[in-house]
């Protein structure tokens, strides 16, 4: 299994600003994923981050709005840029376990944009 | 592409009663299926997974799920609900997209447990 630490756990931000969320895994993983969970909704995949290459974004999500870094096999960041109240959500980091097709999740970042 | 459908956004049971949360999948290939639980203000925790081995899968906290190909279902059950089971439950399936495997989640079912 993998333990994922995500921070900040929550934040309240002003519209027009940016927030960077950090995700640290306690073991090396190939694939990391970033999800958005809007209030009362399910999880929607934002992008897949593979170490050493640019992230692959899902339909409806763009790099300018959600830039992602993946500098090594244990760390990734997601930035929510030029925030608006519609960006208020929980953002979750996930990593795929080695060979068992099991995904592990961080505790999430609860973002409120005012 | 693979997908899952969860029937019922809310399920209410009494403590000690049977828990049944429904999930149906759509897949053209043998699926990998998962149930996750999300407690308030928490991330997701894996309850159990089906990876084409035994059709009856036992998970943590007394939960189990049975893979039924004929019904394209993977319902989650627990014989006796506990107050601590109150949470949001998500069914998920692995799908391939742009060369990567990714999890696709159902819409979730909130389990309410009353004394």
Short mmCIF file of C-alpha atoms in Angstrom, two decimals:
data_model
loop_
_atom_site.label_atom_id
_atom_site.label_comp_id
_atom_site.label_asym_id
_atom_site.label_seq_id
_atom_site.Cartn_x
_atom_site.Cartn_y
_atom_site.Cartn_z
CA UNK A 1 0.00 0.00 0.00
CA UNK A 2 0.98 3.64 -0.28
CA UNK A 3 0.44 6.52 2.10
CA UNK A 4 -0.32 9.83 0.48
CA UNK A 5 0.09 13.16 2.23
CA UNK A 6 -1.69 16.07 0.71
CA UNK A 7 -1.51 19.71 1.75
CA UNK A 8 -3.02 22.05 2.45
CA UNK A 9 -6.01 20.20 3.84
CA UNK A 10 -8.19 23.23 3.29
CA UNK A 11 -7.90 26.82 2.21
CA UNK A 12 -10.04 29.86 1.57
CA UNK A 13 -8.79 31.93 -1.34
CA UNK A 14 -9.66 35.16 -3.04
CA UNK A 15 -10.91 35.03 -6.60
CA UNK A 16 -8.26 35.71 -9.18
CA UNK A 17 -5.47 34.16 -7.11
CA UNK A 18 -3.82 30.75 -7.51
CA UNK A 19 -3.33 27.87 -5.10
CA UNK A 20 -0.79 25.08 -5.37
CA UNK A 21 -1.64 21.74 -3.79
CA UNK A 22 1.13 19.33 -2.92
CA UNK A 23 0.97 15.56 -2.90
CA UNK A 24 3.69 13.39 -1.39
CA UNK A 25 3.73 9.58 -1.63
CA UNK A 26 5.75 7.44 0.76
CA UNK A 27 6.93 5.15 -2.04
CA UNK A 28 7.84 5.47 -5.69
CA UNK A 29 4.86 5.30 -8.01
CA UNK A 30 4.61 5.57 -11.76
CA UNK A 31 1.19 7.12 -12.14
CA UNK A 32 -0.36 9.89 -10.11
CA UNK A 33 -3.80 11.33 -10.64
CA UNK A 34 -5.61 14.51 -9.71
CA UNK A 35 -9.36 14.54 -9.16
CA UNK A 36 -11.94 17.20 -8.47
CA UNK A 37 -14.98 16.51 -6.31
CA UNK A 38 -17.52 19.29 -6.49
CA UNK A 39 -19.95 19.67 -3.58
CA UNK A 40 -22.20 16.66 -3.34
CA UNK A 41 -20.76 15.12 -6.50
CA UNK A 42 -18.61 12.20 -7.49
CA UNK A 43 -14.96 12.38 -8.46
CA UNK A 44 -13.93 13.69 -11.85
CA UNK A 45 -10.44 13.04 -13.15
CA UNK A 46 -8.57 16.23 -14.00
CA UNK A 47 -5.34 14.75 -15.30
CA UNK A 48 -2.88 11.89 -15.14
CA UNK A 49 0.69 12.78 -14.19
CA UNK A 50 3.49 10.52 -15.31
CA UNK A 51 7.00 11.29 -14.11
CA UNK A 52 9.19 12.83 -16.78
CA UNK A 53 6.43 13.81 -19.16
CA UNK A 54 3.66 16.36 -19.41
CA UNK A 55 0.41 15.56 -17.69
CA UNK A 56 -2.46 14.19 -19.74
CA UNK A 57 -5.62 16.21 -19.23
CA UNK A 58 -9.19 15.00 -19.43
CA UNK A 59 -11.78 16.66 -21.56
CA UNK A 60 -12.85 19.95 -20.03
CA UNK A 61 -9.59 20.56 -18.17
CA UNK A 62 -6.67 22.56 -19.57
CA UNK A 63 -3.07 23.04 -18.56
CA UNK A 64 -3.35 26.81 -18.28
CA UNK A 65 -6.01 26.47 -15.61
CA UNK A 66 -4.63 23.41 -13.83
CA UNK A 67 -0.86 23.21 -14.34
CA UNK A 68 0.67 20.06 -12.88
CA UNK A 69 4.22 19.23 -11.98
CA UNK A 70 5.70 15.77 -11.46
CA UNK A 71 9.38 16.24 -10.70
CA UNK A 72 10.02 12.75 -9.33
CA UNK A 73 8.38 9.43 -8.55
CA UNK A 74 7.05 10.47 -5.12
CA UNK A 75 5.77 14.02 -5.57
CA UNK A 76 3.32 16.05 -7.61
CA UNK A 77 1.65 19.43 -7.45
CA UNK A 78 -1.58 20.77 -8.88
CA UNK A 79 -2.12 24.50 -9.23
CA UNK A 80 -5.58 25.95 -9.53
CA UNK A 81 -5.02 29.20 -11.41
CA UNK A 82 -7.01 32.42 -11.59
CA UNK A 83 -9.60 30.99 -9.25
CA UNK A 84 -13.31 31.73 -9.32
CA UNK A 85 -16.05 30.58 -6.93
CA UNK A 86 -16.85 27.77 -9.38
CA UNK A 87 -13.47 26.24 -8.50
CA UNK A 88 -14.65 25.63 -4.93
CA UNK A 89 -14.29 21.87 -4.60
CA UNK A 90 -12.33 19.12 -2.96
CA UNK A 91 -9.20 18.25 -4.89
CA UNK A 92 -7.80 14.77 -4.39
CA UNK A 93 -4.47 13.30 -5.28
CA UNK A 94 -4.21 9.60 -6.06
CA UNK A 95 -1.44 7.15 -6.87
CA UNK A 96 -1.58 3.72 -8.41
CA UNK A 97 -0.11 0.87 -6.44
CA UNK A 98 2.57 -1.32 -7.90
CA UNK A 99 1.05 -4.09 -10.00
CA UNK A 100 -2.23 -4.42 -8.15
CA UNK A 101 -4.36 -1.88 -10.00
CA UNK A 102 -5.31 -0.34 -6.70
CA UNK A 103 -5.46 3.42 -6.29
CA UNK A 104 -4.61 5.16 -3.04
CA UNK A 105 -5.91 8.58 -2.15
CA UNK A 106 -4.78 11.55 -0.16
CA UNK A 107 -7.08 13.19 2.34
CA UNK A 108 -8.04 15.88 -0.12
CA UNK A 109 -7.82 19.66 -0.18
CA UNK A 110 -11.04 21.49 0.49
CA UNK A 111 -10.88 24.73 -1.47
CA UNK A 112 -13.28 27.61 -1.03
CA UNK A 113 -12.99 30.59 -3.36
CA UNK A 114 -14.61 33.82 -2.21
CA UNK B 1 -15.40 2.86 -22.49
CA UNK B 2 -16.15 1.21 -19.20
CA UNK B 3 -18.55 2.87 -16.78
CA UNK B 4 -20.49 2.18 -13.59
CA UNK B 5 -23.97 3.16 -12.47
CA UNK B 6 -24.94 3.39 -8.83
CA UNK B 7 -28.63 3.09 -8.12
CA UNK B 8 -29.86 5.28 -5.31
CA UNK B 9 -28.10 8.43 -4.21
CA UNK B 10 -29.18 7.76 -0.62
CA UNK B 11 -29.80 4.52 1.26
CA UNK B 12 -31.16 4.51 4.81
CA UNK B 13 -30.96 1.53 7.12
CA UNK B 14 -31.36 0.87 10.79
CA UNK B 15 -28.43 -0.22 12.88
CA UNK B 16 -28.15 -4.00 12.63
CA UNK B 17 -30.00 -4.22 9.32
CA UNK B 18 -28.64 -5.51 6.04
CA UNK B 19 -26.78 -3.01 3.88
CA UNK B 20 -27.15 -3.31 0.10
CA UNK B 21 -25.60 -0.72 -2.20
CA UNK B 22 -26.09 -1.32 -5.89
CA UNK B 23 -23.60 -0.95 -8.69
CA UNK B 24 -23.94 -2.02 -12.32
CA UNK B 25 -21.09 -1.85 -14.77
CA UNK B 26 -20.77 -1.47 -18.49
CA UNK B 27 -17.71 -3.05 -20.01
CA UNK B 28 -16.80 -4.81 -23.22
CA UNK B 29 -13.89 -6.56 -21.54
CA UNK B 30 -13.55 -8.29 -18.14
CA UNK B 31 -13.67 -5.37 -15.74
CA UNK B 32 -11.65 -4.46 -12.70
CA UNK B 33 -14.15 -3.16 -10.15
CA UNK B 34 -13.74 -1.37 -6.86
CA UNK B 35 -15.73 -0.05 -3.95
CA UNK B 36 -14.40 2.95 -2.07
CA UNK B 37 -15.73 4.63 1.07
CA UNK B 38 -15.43 8.31 1.92
CA UNK B 39 -16.05 9.43 5.46
CA UNK B 40 -16.87 13.10 6.09
CA UNK B 41 -13.94 15.40 5.38
CA UNK B 42 -11.74 12.48 4.38
CA UNK B 43 -10.19 11.05 1.25
CA UNK B 44 -11.21 7.73 -0.27
CA UNK B 45 -10.44 4.38 1.30
CA UNK B 46 -10.55 1.13 -0.63
CA UNK B 47 -13.14 -1.33 0.71
CA UNK B 48 -12.59 -4.14 -1.78
CA UNK B 49 -11.71 -4.90 -5.37
CA UNK B 50 -12.56 -7.47 -8.03
CA UNK B 51 -9.76 -8.40 -10.40
CA UNK B 52 -11.19 -11.49 -12.12
CA UNK B 53 -10.33 -13.97 -9.40
CA UNK B 54 -13.06 -15.11 -6.98
CA UNK B 55 -16.49 -13.67 -7.75
CA UNK B 56 -17.28 -13.13 -4.07
CA UNK B 57 -14.90 -10.54 -2.73
CA UNK B 58 -14.49 -9.83 0.95
CA UNK B 59 -13.30 -6.45 2.07
CA UNK B 60 -12.62 -4.49 5.18
CA UNK B 61 -15.12 -3.63 7.92
CA UNK B 62 -17.30 -6.67 7.15
CA UNK B 63 -18.24 -5.60 3.64
CA UNK B 64 -18.34 -7.93 0.66
CA UNK B 65 -19.40 -7.74 -2.96
CA UNK B 66 -20.33 -10.34 -5.54
CA UNK B 67 -19.41 -10.03 -9.19
CA UNK B 68 -22.29 -11.28 -11.36
CA UNK B 69 -21.44 -11.25 -15.02
CA UNK B 70 -24.95 -12.27 -16.10
CA UNK B 71 -26.37 -9.24 -14.33
CA UNK B 72 -23.39 -6.93 -14.93
CA UNK B 73 -23.55 -6.12 -11.24
CA UNK B 74 -21.15 -5.67 -8.36
CA UNK B 75 -23.38 -4.89 -5.40
CA UNK B 76 -21.90 -4.12 -2.00
CA UNK B 77 -23.39 -5.78 1.08
CA UNK B 78 -22.89 -5.99 4.80
CA UNK B 79 -25.03 -8.27 6.97
CA UNK B 80 -25.40 -5.87 9.88
CA UNK B 81 -25.02 -2.11 9.67
CA UNK B 82 -23.14 -0.17 12.28
CA UNK B 83 -23.44 3.52 13.01
CA UNK B 84 -19.84 3.96 11.93
CA UNK B 85 -20.74 2.75 8.41
CA UNK B 86 -22.48 6.04 7.67
CA UNK B 87 -20.49 7.48 4.78
CA UNK B 88 -20.43 7.99 1.03
CA UNK B 89 -19.72 4.88 -1.04
CA UNK B 90 -18.36 4.92 -4.57
CA UNK B 91 -18.23 2.12 -7.08
CA UNK B 92 -15.48 2.44 -9.68
CA UNK B 93 -14.15 0.65 -12.74
CA UNK B 94 -10.82 0.81 -14.48
CA UNK B 95 -10.94 2.02 -18.05
CA UNK B 96 -8.28 2.70 -20.64
CA UNK B 97 -7.95 6.18 -22.07
CA UNK B 98 -5.16 7.69 -24.14
CA UNK B 99 -2.96 4.75 -23.20
CA UNK B 100 -3.42 5.14 -19.45
CA UNK B 101 -5.56 3.11 -17.14
CA UNK B 102 -7.80 5.30 -15.04
CA UNK B 103 -10.58 4.93 -12.52
CA UNK B 104 -14.07 6.00 -13.47
CA UNK B 105 -16.36 6.55 -10.50
CA UNK B 106 -20.06 6.18 -10.06
CA UNK B 107 -22.12 9.03 -8.70
CA UNK B 108 -21.92 7.71 -5.16
CA UNK B 109 -24.42 6.47 -2.59
CA UNK B 110 -24.73 8.07 0.81
CA UNK B 111 -25.45 5.48 3.48
CA UNK B 112 -27.44 6.73 6.46
CA UNK B 113 -27.63 4.54 9.55
CA UNK B 114 -30.21 5.23 12.21
CA UNK B 115 -30.21 3.88 15.76
#
